PDB file of C-alpha atoms in Angstrom:
ATOM      1  CA  MET A   1     -14.782   0.998  -3.376  1.00 89.00           C
ATOM      2  CA  ASN A   2     -17.073   0.170  -0.324  1.00 89.00           C
ATOM      3  CA  LEU A   3     -16.531   2.472   2.641  1.00 93.00           C
ATOM      4  CA  ASP A   4     -19.289   0.433   4.661  1.00 93.00           C
ATOM      5  CA  PRO A   5     -16.624  -2.002   6.591  1.00 91.00           C
ATOM      6  CA  LEU A   6     -14.589   1.205   7.409  1.00 91.00           C
ATOM      7  CA  THR A   7     -17.532   3.324   8.816  1.00 93.00           C
ATOM      8  CA  ASN A   8     -19.017   0.235  10.592  1.00 94.00           C
ATOM      9  CA  THR A   9     -15.607  -0.598  12.498  1.00 94.00           C
ATOM     10  CA  SER A  10     -13.734   0.890  15.802  1.00 95.00           C
ATOM     11  CA  THR A  11     -12.419   4.269  16.079  1.00 96.00           C
ATOM     12  CA  ALA A  12      -8.980   2.869  16.309  1.00 96.00           C
ATOM     13  CA  ILE A  13      -9.265   1.405  13.113  1.00 95.00           C
ATOM     14  CA  GLN A  14     -10.669   4.524  11.494  1.00 97.00           C
ATOM     15  CA  LEU A  15      -7.900   6.529  12.948  1.00 98.00           C
ATOM     16  CA  HIS A  16      -5.400   3.990  11.825  1.00 97.00           C
ATOM     17  CA  VAL A  17      -6.527   3.879   8.246  1.00 97.00           C
ATOM     18  CA  ILE A  18      -6.965   7.553   7.800  1.00 97.00           C
ATOM     19  CA  ALA A  19      -3.562   8.424   9.439  1.00 98.00           C
ATOM     20  CA  ALA A  20      -2.059   5.702   7.093  1.00 97.00           C
ATOM     21  CA  VAL A  21      -3.689   7.094   3.938  1.00 97.00           C
ATOM     22  CA  LEU A  22      -2.409  10.703   4.613  1.00 98.00           C
ATOM     23  CA  ALA A  23       1.014   9.534   5.753  1.00 98.00           C
ATOM     24  CA  PHE A  24       1.289   7.764   2.214  1.00 97.00           C
ATOM     25  CA  THR A  25       0.077  10.583   0.416  1.00 97.00           C
ATOM     26  CA  LEU A  26       2.347  13.091   2.217  1.00 97.00           C
ATOM     27  CA  GLY A  27       5.214  10.688   1.870  1.00 96.00           C
ATOM     28  CA  LEU A  28       4.732  10.560  -1.849  1.00 95.00           C
ATOM     29  CA  LEU A  29       4.970  14.345  -1.784  1.00 94.00           C
ATOM     30  CA  GLN A  30       8.007  14.286   0.375  1.00 94.00           C
ATOM     31  CA  PHE A  31       9.959  12.481  -2.469  1.00 91.00           C
ATOM     32  CA  PHE A  32       9.333  15.302  -4.827  1.00 91.00           C
ATOM     33  CA  LEU A  33       9.859  18.161  -2.225  1.00 90.00           C
ATOM     34  CA  ARG A  34      13.239  19.963  -2.376  1.00 91.00           C
ATOM     35  CA  LYS A  35      15.196  18.786   0.704  1.00 90.00           C
ATOM     36  CA  GLY A  36      15.991  20.928   3.458  1.00 89.00           C
ATOM     37  CA  THR A  37      13.522  23.594   2.658  1.00 92.00           C
ATOM     38  CA  ALA A  38      10.964  24.901   5.187  1.00 94.00           C
ATOM     39  CA  HIS A  39       8.133  23.050   3.235  1.00 94.00           C
ATOM     40  CA  HIS A  40      10.207  19.865   3.377  1.00 93.00           C
ATOM     41  CA  LYS A  41      10.832  20.219   7.248  1.00 94.00           C
ATOM     42  CA  MET A  42       7.171  21.236   7.770  1.00 96.00           C
ATOM     43  CA  ALA A  43       5.589  18.156   5.744  1.00 96.00           C
ATOM     44  CA  GLY A  44       8.250  15.868   7.498  1.00 96.00           C
ATOM     45  CA  TRP A  45       6.964  16.770  10.936  1.00 97.00           C
ATOM     46  CA  VAL A  46       3.530  16.301   9.964  1.00 98.00           C
ATOM     47  CA  TRP A  47       4.262  12.889   8.386  1.00 98.00           C
ATOM     48  CA  ILE A  48       6.133  12.027  11.555  1.00 98.00           C
ATOM     49  CA  GLY A  49       3.153  12.758  13.463  1.00 98.00           C
ATOM     50  CA  LEU A  50       1.083  10.688  10.897  1.00 98.00           C
ATOM     51  CA  MET A  51       3.152   7.757  11.172  1.00 98.00           C
ATOM     52  CA  ALA A  52       3.201   8.008  14.973  1.00 98.00           C
ATOM     53  CA  ALA A  53      -0.663   7.920  14.892  1.00 98.00           C
ATOM     54  CA  VAL A  54      -0.562   4.978  12.691  1.00 97.00           C
ATOM     55  CA  ALA A  55       1.896   2.987  14.904  1.00 97.00           C
ATOM     56  CA  LEU A  56       0.115   4.077  18.163  1.00 97.00           C
ATOM     57  CA  SER A  57      -3.246   3.499  17.043  1.00 97.00           C
ATOM     58  CA  SER A  58      -2.296  -0.219  15.943  1.00 95.00           C
ATOM     59  CA  PHE A  59      -1.913  -0.926  19.811  1.00 95.00           C
ATOM     60  CA  PHE A  60      -5.799  -0.788  19.930  1.00 95.00           C
ATOM     61  CA  ILE A  61      -6.353  -2.953  17.049  1.00 92.00           C
ATOM     62  CA  HIS A  62      -6.432  -6.624  18.034  1.00 84.00           C
ATOM     63  CA  THR A  63      -7.970  -8.395  14.968  1.00 79.00           C
ATOM     64  CA  ILE A  64      -5.092 -10.807  14.624  1.00 74.00           C
ATOM     65  CA  GLN A  65      -4.191 -12.247  17.994  1.00 71.00           C
ATOM     66  CA  LEU A  66      -1.116 -14.659  18.025  1.00 71.00           C
ATOM     67  CA  VAL A  67       0.260 -13.939  21.547  1.00 75.00           C
ATOM     68  CA  GLY A  68      -2.632 -12.768  23.626  1.00 75.00           C
ATOM     69  CA  PRO A  69      -3.925  -9.677  21.986  1.00 80.00           C
ATOM     70  CA  TRP A  70      -0.615  -9.199  20.008  1.00 78.00           C
ATOM     71  CA  SER A  71       0.436  -9.861  16.656  1.00 82.00           C
ATOM     72  CA  PRO A  72       3.852  -9.446  14.745  1.00 84.00           C
ATOM     73  CA  ILE A  73       2.578  -6.267  13.306  1.00 85.00           C
ATOM     74  CA  HIS A  74       2.512  -4.625  16.727  1.00 90.00           C
ATOM     75  CA  LEU A  75       6.391  -5.243  16.784  1.00 92.00           C
ATOM     76  CA  LEU A  76       6.457  -3.374  13.428  1.00 93.00           C
ATOM     77  CA  SER A  77       4.802  -0.742  15.279  1.00 96.00           C
ATOM     78  CA  VAL A  78       7.379  -0.637  18.107  1.00 96.00           C
ATOM     79  CA  TYR A  79      10.086  -0.525  15.382  1.00 96.00           C
ATOM     80  CA  THR A  80       8.438   2.451  13.709  1.00 97.00           C
ATOM     81  CA  LEU A  81       8.369   4.536  16.736  1.00 98.00           C
ATOM     82  CA  ILE A  82      12.079   3.780  17.343  1.00 98.00           C
ATOM     83  CA  MET A  83      13.096   4.636  13.776  1.00 98.00           C
ATOM     84  CA  LEU A  84      10.992   7.803  13.893  1.00 98.00           C
ATOM     85  CA  TRP A  85      12.945   8.788  16.701  1.00 98.00           C
ATOM     86  CA  TRP A  86      16.302   7.711  15.049  1.00 98.00           C
ATOM     87  CA  GLY A  87      15.485   9.467  11.643  1.00 97.00           C
ATOM     88  CA  VAL A  88      14.806  12.780  13.593  1.00 97.00           C
ATOM     89  CA  ARG A  89      17.909  12.546  15.514  1.00 98.00           C
ATOM     90  CA  GLN A  90      19.935  11.821  12.449  1.00 97.00           C
ATOM     91  CA  GLY A  91      18.584  14.992  10.648  1.00 95.00           C
ATOM     92  CA  GLN A  92      19.222  17.100  13.706  1.00 95.00           C
ATOM     93  CA  ARG A  93      22.787  15.909  13.851  1.00 97.00           C
ATOM     94  CA  GLY A  94      23.235  16.944  10.135  1.00 95.00           C
ATOM     95  CA  LYS A  95      23.452  13.209   9.011  1.00 97.00           C
ATOM     96  CA  LEU A  96      21.305  14.007   6.129  1.00 95.00           C
ATOM     97  CA  LYS A  97      21.956  10.770   4.121  1.00 96.00           C
ATOM     98  CA  GLU A  98      21.426   8.529   6.979  1.00 97.00           C
ATOM     99  CA  HIS A  99      18.133  10.703   7.808  1.00 97.00           C
ATOM    100  CA  GLY A 100      16.950  10.179   4.278  1.00 95.00           C
ATOM    101  CA  ILE A 101      17.640   6.432   4.256  1.00 97.00           C
ATOM    102  CA  THR A 102      15.663   5.934   7.485  1.00 97.00           C
ATOM    103  CA  MET A 103      12.672   7.843   6.547  1.00 97.00           C
ATOM    104  CA  ALA A 104      12.488   6.423   3.202  1.00 96.00           C
ATOM    105  CA  SER A 105      12.860   2.823   4.366  1.00 97.00           C
ATOM    106  CA  LEU A 106       9.970   3.508   6.828  1.00 97.00           C
ATOM    107  CA  PHE A 107       7.888   4.630   4.076  1.00 97.00           C
ATOM    108  CA  VAL A 108       8.634   1.926   1.964  1.00 96.00           C
ATOM    109  CA  PHE A 109       8.473  -0.934   4.587  1.00 94.00           C
ATOM    110  CA  ALA A 110       6.412   0.151   7.495  1.00 93.00           C
ATOM    111  CA  LEU A 111       3.778   1.934   5.486  1.00 93.00           C
ATOM    112  CA  VAL A 112       3.593   0.538   1.965  1.00 94.00           C
ATOM    113  CA  GLY A 113       4.702  -3.022   2.752  1.00 92.00           C
ATOM    114  CA  ALA A 114       2.432  -3.322   5.668  1.00 91.00           C
ATOM    115  CA  GLY A 115      -0.330  -1.745   3.609  1.00 91.00           C
ATOM    116  CA  VAL A 116       0.061  -4.275   0.912  1.00 92.00           C
ATOM    117  CA  PHE A 117      -0.818  -7.012   3.607  1.00 90.00           C
ATOM    118  CA  THR A 118      -3.932  -5.046   4.217  1.00 90.00           C
ATOM    119  CA  LEU A 119      -5.177  -5.788   0.861  1.00 92.00           C
ATOM    120  CA  LEU A 120      -5.162  -9.548   0.915  1.00 90.00           C
ATOM    121  CA  PRO A 121      -8.530 -11.229   0.407  1.00 93.00           C
ATOM    122  CA  GLY A 122     -10.374 -11.772   3.631  1.00 89.00           C
ATOM    123  CA  ARG A 123      -8.889  -8.322   5.281  1.00 90.00           C
ATOM    124  CA  MET A 124     -11.160  -5.477   5.778  1.00 91.00           C
ATOM    125  CA  MET A 125      -9.159  -3.240   3.293  1.00 93.00           C
ATOM    126  CA  HIS A 126      -9.490  -5.766   0.593  1.00 92.00           C
ATOM    127  CA  THR A 127     -13.303  -5.222   0.829  1.00 93.00           C
ATOM    128  CA  VAL A 128     -12.952  -1.364   1.060  1.00 94.00           C
ATOM    129  CA  VAL A 129     -10.797  -1.066  -1.853  1.00 93.00           C
ATOM    130  CA  PHE A 130     -12.030  -3.762  -4.061  1.00 92.00           C
ATOM    131  CA  GLY A 131     -15.720  -4.092  -2.976  1.00 86.00           C
TER     132      GLY A 131
END
């Protein structure tokens, strides 16, 4: 592991990575917490905040520019913010199955799926993780 590329990059990227790593860790914990408890709800709100930080910080990262300063990953960030709202709404309405599916899907696709692409050769996180 080599943290130099991460420590020598923009604050937006540092925030993005820290929030993503924390969201990943907390998201894993959420799968094991008993659903509906105070701990699950508190961890869920923190996870939502972390995921929002991941999505929002991405709008200040422009390393891949396909349409002006934007790339397809920015569409995923918009989608993530909408689905976070939708997942909360489903939980508040008592649609717990839909809430769980929405949040688990965000974890798998928006966090893990997108995270895997950051580990491709040539990307900064590949250098950080694999040296």
